[in-house]
């Protein structure tokens, strides 16, 4: 028995030694990655053949439905709870690794824009694309949604890119080629000196085109011209889509696959406002778009600071933004009616009430103790 006990103690000591070594190795690996010294393919970011796509846009704008169709997944779309992750794979050839796309979808419209920092990191930004889905059937919320989310995404992308460049400097010192390359537009890109190109490839999808067609033609023209301006100003591609149209979904899938798997997006271009817009980045220009639709608006009275501000003021004159004081976004998804669960919510309310009573009783107890002392 003494021998067995001694053997057990020896085994425990060996196991502890191995565990300590594993922790040391793990700590060293984390430190190496933070310092940019990893040996992974792609220079510390995602492996070759891997890309990241971040989807954001209008609340209940059809992002999940579009994503599922692009991935050929036959399953019902469910409301996105905060930030969700999935992935897609595509075979590139016989006995070759499949391309992988890491797909992040942000729910809640503009209310959860703080979560954008999670999928946009110094690693993911090296192969990142952004998809903005705007609900064409809700034109009054369109500009505010696009402006808020694009500003937030741009800020996080630029911060992540800055961190990636810092990592690259340490790799360069270690004689490793810097892997991060910022987006550079071709020299013949229309209006190259007048636009503010988004720092990574950007696709704007106008969803629910079937409902959009019910708007008066003059209203549709305003939305079309404005989205063309927004897309071209950010050097983005623009496409109108509807999950009820196989043709439009096929074209949307081509644009999506181009970002996710580097597949050719095709050369179809349609700038006619009476038809679904299909405009790849670089296929439009300010001269083709024209001036803002100001039939009933005096431009001089708007006091715009720049062209973008002018388009915003004109658009919001025609489509007044929703009153945010009356319609406040819910920060806590647990309190959002969209995700209501009657039985769970009732139990949660009961537990919240019990917690408040406990806090009151505990406060009284502490006051009693202070009086006794």
Coordinates of C-alpha atoms in Angstrom, one line a residue:
X1 CA 0.0 0.0 0.0
X2 CA 2.9 2.3 0.7
X3 CA 4.3 1.7 -2.7
X4 CA 0.9 2.4 -4.4
X5 CA 0.6 5.6 -2.3
X6 CA 4.1 6.7 -3.3
X7 CA 3.3 6.0 -6.9
X8 CA 0.1 8.0 -6.7
X9 CA 2.0 10.9 -5.2
X10 CA 4.6 10.7 -7.9
X11 CA 1.9 10.7 -10.6
X12 CA 0.2 13.7 -9.0
X13 CA 3.5 15.6 -8.9
X14 CA 4.2 14.7 -12.6
X15 CA 0.6 15.8 -13.5
X16 CA 1.1 19.1 -11.7
X17 CA 4.4 19.7 -13.5
X18 CA 2.8 19.0 -16.8
X19 CA -0.1 21.4 -16.0
X20 CA 2.3 24.1 -14.9
X21 CA 4.2 23.7 -18.2
X22 CA 0.9 23.9 -20.2
X23 CA 0.0 27.1 -18.4
X24 CA 3.5 28.5 -19.1
X25 CA 3.2 27.5 -22.8
X26 CA -0.3 29.1 -23.0
X27 CA 0.9 32.3 -21.4
X28 CA 3.8 32.5 -23.7
X29 CA 1.6 31.9 -26.7
X30 CA -0.8 34.7 -25.7
X31 CA 2.2 37.0 -25.1
X32 CA 3.6 36.2 -28.5
X33 CA 0.3 36.9 -30.2
X34 CA -0.1 40.2 -28.4
X35 CA 3.4 41.2 -29.5
X36 CA 2.7 40.1 -33.0
X37 CA 5.2 37.2 -33.0
X38 CA 2.8 34.5 -34.1
X39 CA 3.8 32.1 -36.9
X40 CA 0.3 31.7 -38.2
X41 CA -0.4 32.0 -41.9
X42 CA -1.5 35.5 -43.0
X43 CA 0.8 37.3 -40.6
X44 CA -1.0 36.9 -37.3
X45 CA -4.4 37.4 -38.7
X46 CA -6.7 34.9 -40.2
X47 CA -5.3 32.0 -42.2
X48 CA -5.1 32.1 -45.9
X49 CA -8.4 31.3 -47.5
X50 CA -10.3 32.9 -44.5
X51 CA -12.2 36.1 -44.7
X52 CA -14.5 38.1 -42.3
X53 CA -17.8 39.7 -43.2
X54 CA -19.7 42.0 -40.8
X55 CA -23.4 42.6 -41.4
X56 CA -25.3 45.5 -39.9
X57 CA -28.2 47.6 -40.8
X58 CA -31.9 48.4 -40.1
X59 CA -33.6 46.7 -37.3
X60 CA -35.9 44.0 -38.7
X61 CA -34.5 44.9 -42.1
X62 CA -34.1 41.3 -43.3
X63 CA -30.4 40.8 -42.7
X64 CA -30.7 37.3 -41.4
X65 CA -33.0 36.2 -44.2
X66 CA -30.6 37.6 -46.8
X67 CA -27.6 35.9 -45.1
X68 CA -29.4 32.5 -45.0
X69 CA -30.3 32.7 -48.7
X70 CA -26.7 33.6 -49.6
X71 CA -25.5 30.6 -47.6
X72 CA -28.2 28.3 -49.2
X73 CA -29.5 27.4 -45.8
X74 CA -33.2 26.3 -45.8
X75 CA -34.2 27.4 -42.3
X76 CA -36.5 30.0 -40.9
X77 CA -35.0 33.3 -40.0
X78 CA -35.1 34.2 -36.3
X79 CA -34.6 37.7 -34.8
X80 CA -31.0 38.4 -34.2
X81 CA -30.2 38.7 -30.5
X82 CA -27.5 41.3 -30.1
X83 CA -24.4 40.0 -32.1
X84 CA -24.4 36.5 -33.7
X85 CA -21.8 34.5 -35.4
X86 CA -21.9 31.9 -38.1
X87 CA -19.6 30.8 -40.9
X88 CA -19.7 29.7 -44.5
X89 CA -17.5 27.4 -46.5
X90 CA -16.8 27.0 -50.2
X91 CA -14.9 24.3 -52.0
X92 CA -12.1 25.6 -54.2
X93 CA -11.0 22.3 -55.8
X94 CA -10.4 18.6 -55.4
X95 CA -8.3 17.8 -52.3
X96 CA -7.8 21.4 -51.4
X97 CA -8.8 23.2 -48.2
X98 CA -12.2 25.0 -48.3
X99 CA -12.4 28.8 -48.2
X100 CA -13.9 29.9 -44.9
X101 CA -15.9 33.1 -44.3
X102 CA -16.5 34.2 -40.7
X103 CA -19.8 36.0 -40.6
X104 CA -20.9 38.4 -37.9
X105 CA -24.4 39.9 -37.8
X106 CA -25.4 42.8 -35.5
X107 CA -29.0 43.0 -34.5
X108 CA -31.0 45.9 -33.0
X109 CA -30.4 48.5 -35.6
X110 CA -28.4 51.4 -34.2
X111 CA -29.1 50.6 -30.6
X112 CA -26.3 48.0 -30.2
X113 CA -23.6 49.8 -32.2
X114 CA -21.2 49.5 -29.3
X115 CA -20.9 45.8 -30.1
X116 CA -19.2 46.6 -33.4
X117 CA -15.8 46.5 -31.7
X118 CA -16.2 42.7 -31.1
X119 CA -15.9 41.4 -34.6
X120 CA -13.6 44.2 -35.9
X121 CA -10.2 43.5 -34.5
X122 CA -6.6 43.9 -35.6
X123 CA -6.7 40.3 -36.9
X124 CA -10.0 40.4 -38.7
X125 CA -9.5 43.8 -40.3
X126 CA -6.9 42.3 -42.6
X127 CA -9.5 40.4 -44.6
X128 CA -12.7 42.3 -43.5
X129 CA -15.7 43.4 -45.5
X130 CA -18.8 45.2 -44.3
X131 CA -22.4 44.8 -45.5
X132 CA -24.9 47.5 -44.6
X133 CA -28.6 46.5 -45.1
X134 CA -31.1 49.3 -45.2
X135 CA -34.8 48.8 -45.2
X136 CA -36.2 50.5 -48.4
X137 CA -39.8 50.2 -47.0
X138 CA -38.9 52.6 -44.1
X139 CA -37.3 55.6 -45.9
X140 CA -37.7 57.9 -42.9
X141 CA -35.2 55.9 -40.9
X142 CA -32.9 55.2 -43.8
X143 CA -30.4 58.1 -43.6
X144 CA -30.1 58.0 -39.8
X145 CA -29.5 54.3 -39.8
X146 CA -26.9 54.3 -42.5
X147 CA -25.1 57.4 -41.1
X148 CA -24.9 56.1 -37.5
X149 CA -23.8 52.6 -38.4
X150 CA -21.3 53.6 -41.1
X151 CA -19.7 56.2 -38.7
X152 CA -19.4 53.6 -35.9
X153 CA -18.0 50.9 -38.2
X154 CA -15.5 53.3 -39.8
X155 CA -14.2 54.4 -36.4
X156 CA -13.7 50.8 -35.3
X157 CA -12.1 49.7 -38.6
X158 CA -9.7 52.6 -38.4
X159 CA -8.7 51.8 -34.8
X160 CA -8.3 48.1 -35.6
X161 CA -6.2 49.0 -38.7
X162 CA -4.0 51.2 -36.5
X163 CA -3.4 48.3 -34.1
X164 CA -2.7 46.0 -37.1
X165 CA 0.0 48.5 -38.4
X166 CA 1.6 48.6 -34.9
X167 CA 1.8 44.8 -34.9
X168 CA 3.3 44.9 -38.4
X169 CA 6.1 47.2 -37.3
X170 CA 7.2 44.7 -34.7
X171 CA 7.1 41.9 -37.3
X172 CA 9.1 44.1 -39.7
X173 CA 11.7 44.4 -37.0
X174 CA 11.8 40.6 -36.8
X175 CA 12.3 40.5 -40.6
X176 CA 8.7 39.4 -41.3
X177 CA 6.9 41.1 -44.2
X178 CA 4.1 43.3 -43.0
X179 CA 0.8 41.6 -44.0
X180 CA -1.7 44.4 -43.5
X181 CA -2.5 46.4 -46.6
X182 CA -5.1 49.2 -46.4
X183 CA -7.7 49.6 -49.1
X184 CA -6.4 51.6 -52.1
X185 CA -8.7 52.7 -54.9
X186 CA -7.6 52.5 -58.5
X187 CA -6.3 55.7 -60.0
X188 CA -9.1 55.7 -62.5
X189 CA -11.8 55.4 -59.8
X190 CA -14.5 58.1 -60.6
X191 CA -14.3 61.2 -58.3
X192 CA -11.4 59.6 -56.4
X193 CA -10.3 62.9 -54.9
X194 CA -13.9 64.0 -53.9
X195 CA -15.1 60.9 -52.0
X196 CA -14.3 59.5 -48.6
X197 CA -13.8 55.8 -49.4
X198 CA -14.7 53.3 -46.6
X199 CA -11.5 51.8 -45.3
X200 CA -12.5 48.2 -46.2
X201 CA -14.8 46.9 -49.0
X202 CA -18.4 47.9 -48.4
X203 CA -21.6 46.6 -49.8
X204 CA -24.9 48.4 -49.3
X205 CA -28.0 46.3 -49.8
X206 CA -31.5 47.9 -50.1
X207 CA -33.8 45.2 -48.7
X208 CA -37.6 44.7 -49.2
X209 CA -37.6 46.0 -52.7
X210 CA -41.0 44.4 -53.2
X211 CA -42.5 46.8 -50.6
X212 CA -40.4 49.7 -51.8
X213 CA -42.2 49.5 -55.2
X214 CA -45.5 50.5 -53.5
X215 CA -44.1 54.0 -52.8
X216 CA -44.9 56.8 -55.3
X217 CA -42.4 57.1 -58.2
X218 CA -41.1 60.5 -57.1
X219 CA -40.4 59.2 -53.6
X220 CA -38.6 56.2 -55.1
X221 CA -36.4 58.4 -57.2
X222 CA -35.3 60.4 -54.2
X223 CA -34.3 57.2 -52.3
X224 CA -32.5 55.8 -55.3
X225 CA -30.5 59.0 -56.0
X226 CA -29.6 59.4 -52.3
X227 CA -28.4 55.8 -51.9
X228 CA -26.4 56.1 -55.1
X229 CA -24.7 59.2 -53.6
X230 CA -24.1 57.5 -50.2
X231 CA -22.7 54.4 -51.9
X232 CA -20.4 56.3 -54.3
X233 CA -19.3 58.7 -51.6
X234 CA -18.0 55.7 -49.6
X235 CA -16.7 53.8 -52.7
X236 CA -19.3 51.1 -52.0
X237 CA -21.3 48.7 -54.1
X238 CA -25.1 49.1 -54.1
X239 CA -27.8 46.6 -54.8
X240 CA -31.5 46.4 -54.2
X241 CA -32.9 43.1 -53.1
X242 CA -35.9 41.1 -52.0
X243 CA -36.1 37.6 -50.6
X244 CA -39.3 37.2 -52.8
X245 CA -37.3 37.6 -56.0
X246 CA -35.1 34.7 -57.1
X247 CA -33.4 36.9 -59.7
X248 CA -32.5 39.7 -57.2
X249 CA -31.4 37.1 -54.6
X250 CA -29.1 35.5 -57.1
X251 CA -27.4 38.8 -57.9
X252 CA -27.2 39.6 -54.2
X253 CA -25.6 36.3 -53.5
X254 CA -23.0 37.1 -56.2
X255 CA -22.0 40.3 -54.4
X256 CA -22.0 38.5 -51.1
X257 CA -19.8 35.7 -52.4
X258 CA -17.4 38.2 -53.9
X259 CA -16.8 39.6 -50.4
X260 CA -16.9 36.3 -48.5
X261 CA -15.0 34.0 -51.0
X262 CA -13.4 36.4 -53.6
X263 CA -15.8 35.1 -56.3
X264 CA -16.4 37.3 -59.3
X265 CA -19.4 39.5 -58.7
X266 CA -20.4 39.9 -62.3
X267 CA -20.5 43.0 -64.5
X268 CA -24.2 43.8 -64.4
X269 CA -25.0 47.5 -63.9
X270 CA -28.4 49.1 -63.5
X271 CA -28.8 52.7 -62.5
X272 CA -32.4 53.1 -63.6
X273 CA -34.6 54.2 -60.7
X274 CA -37.6 52.4 -62.2
X275 CA -35.7 49.1 -61.8
X276 CA -33.7 47.5 -59.0
X277 CA -30.3 49.3 -58.6
X278 CA -27.3 47.1 -59.2
X279 CA -24.1 49.3 -59.1
X280 CA -20.7 47.7 -58.4
X281 CA -18.2 50.1 -56.7
X282 CA -16.6 52.3 -59.3
X283 CA -19.4 52.1 -61.8
X284 CA -21.1 55.3 -60.8
X285 CA -20.1 59.0 -60.6
X286 CA -21.4 62.3 -59.2
X287 CA -22.0 63.5 -62.7
X288 CA -24.3 60.6 -63.5
X289 CA -26.0 60.8 -60.1
X290 CA -26.7 64.5 -60.6
X291 CA -27.7 67.1 -57.9
X292 CA -30.0 66.4 -55.0
X293 CA -33.7 66.3 -55.8
X294 CA -34.7 69.8 -54.7
X295 CA -38.0 70.4 -56.4
X296 CA -39.6 71.8 -53.3
X297 CA -36.5 72.8 -51.4
X298 CA -34.5 76.0 -51.5
X299 CA -30.8 74.8 -51.3
X300 CA -29.6 78.2 -50.0
X301 CA -31.9 78.0 -47.0
X302 CA -30.3 74.7 -45.9
X303 CA -26.9 76.1 -44.9
X304 CA -25.1 72.9 -45.8
X305 CA -21.4 72.6 -44.8
X306 CA -20.5 70.1 -47.6
X307 CA -22.1 68.0 -50.3
X308 CA -22.8 65.1 -47.9
X309 CA -24.5 67.5 -45.5
X310 CA -26.6 69.0 -48.4
X311 CA -27.8 65.5 -49.5
X312 CA -28.8 64.8 -45.9
X313 CA -30.7 68.0 -45.4
X314 CA -32.6 67.6 -48.7
X315 CA -33.4 63.9 -48.0
X316 CA -34.7 64.7 -44.5
X317 CA -36.8 67.5 -45.8
X318 CA -38.6 64.9 -48.0
X319 CA -38.4 62.1 -45.5
X320 CA -38.5 63.6 -42.0
X321 CA -36.6 61.4 -39.6
X322 CA -38.5 59.5 -36.9
X323 CA -38.9 61.2 -33.6
X324 CA -36.2 59.5 -31.5
X325 CA -37.7 60.9 -28.2
X326 CA -40.9 59.0 -28.8
X327 CA -39.2 55.9 -30.2
X328 CA -36.2 55.1 -28.0
X329 CA -34.0 52.1 -28.8
X330 CA -33.9 49.5 -26.1
X331 CA -30.4 49.0 -24.9
X332 CA -31.2 45.8 -22.9
X333 CA -32.4 43.0 -25.2
X334 CA -34.1 41.4 -22.2
X335 CA -36.5 44.4 -22.1
X336 CA -37.1 44.5 -25.9
X337 CA -40.6 43.5 -26.8
X338 CA -39.2 41.8 -29.9
X339 CA -37.7 39.1 -27.8
X340 CA -40.6 38.7 -25.3
X341 CA -41.2 35.3 -23.6
X342 CA -44.3 35.6 -21.3
X343 CA -43.4 32.8 -18.9
X344 CA -39.7 33.8 -18.6
X345 CA -40.5 37.5 -18.4
X346 CA -43.0 36.8 -15.6
X347 CA -40.5 34.8 -13.6
X348 CA -37.8 37.5 -14.2
X349 CA -40.2 40.2 -12.9
X350 CA -40.9 38.1 -9.8
X351 CA -37.2 37.5 -9.2
X352 CA -36.5 41.3 -9.7
X353 CA -39.1 42.1 -7.1
X354 CA -37.7 39.6 -4.7
X355 CA -34.2 41.1 -5.2
X356 CA -35.5 44.6 -4.5
X357 CA -37.2 43.4 -1.2
X358 CA -34.0 41.6 -0.2
X359 CA -32.0 44.8 -0.8
X360 CA -34.4 46.8 1.3
X361 CA -34.3 44.3 4.2
X362 CA -30.5 44.1 4.0
X363 CA -30.3 48.0 4.1
X364 CA -32.6 47.9 7.2
X365 CA -30.3 45.3 8.8
X366 CA -27.2 47.3 8.2
X367 CA -28.9 50.4 9.7
X368 CA -29.9 48.4 12.8
X369 CA -26.3 47.2 13.3
X370 CA -25.0 50.8 13.0
X371 CA -27.5 51.9 15.7
X372 CA -26.5 49.0 18.1
X373 CA -22.8 49.9 17.8

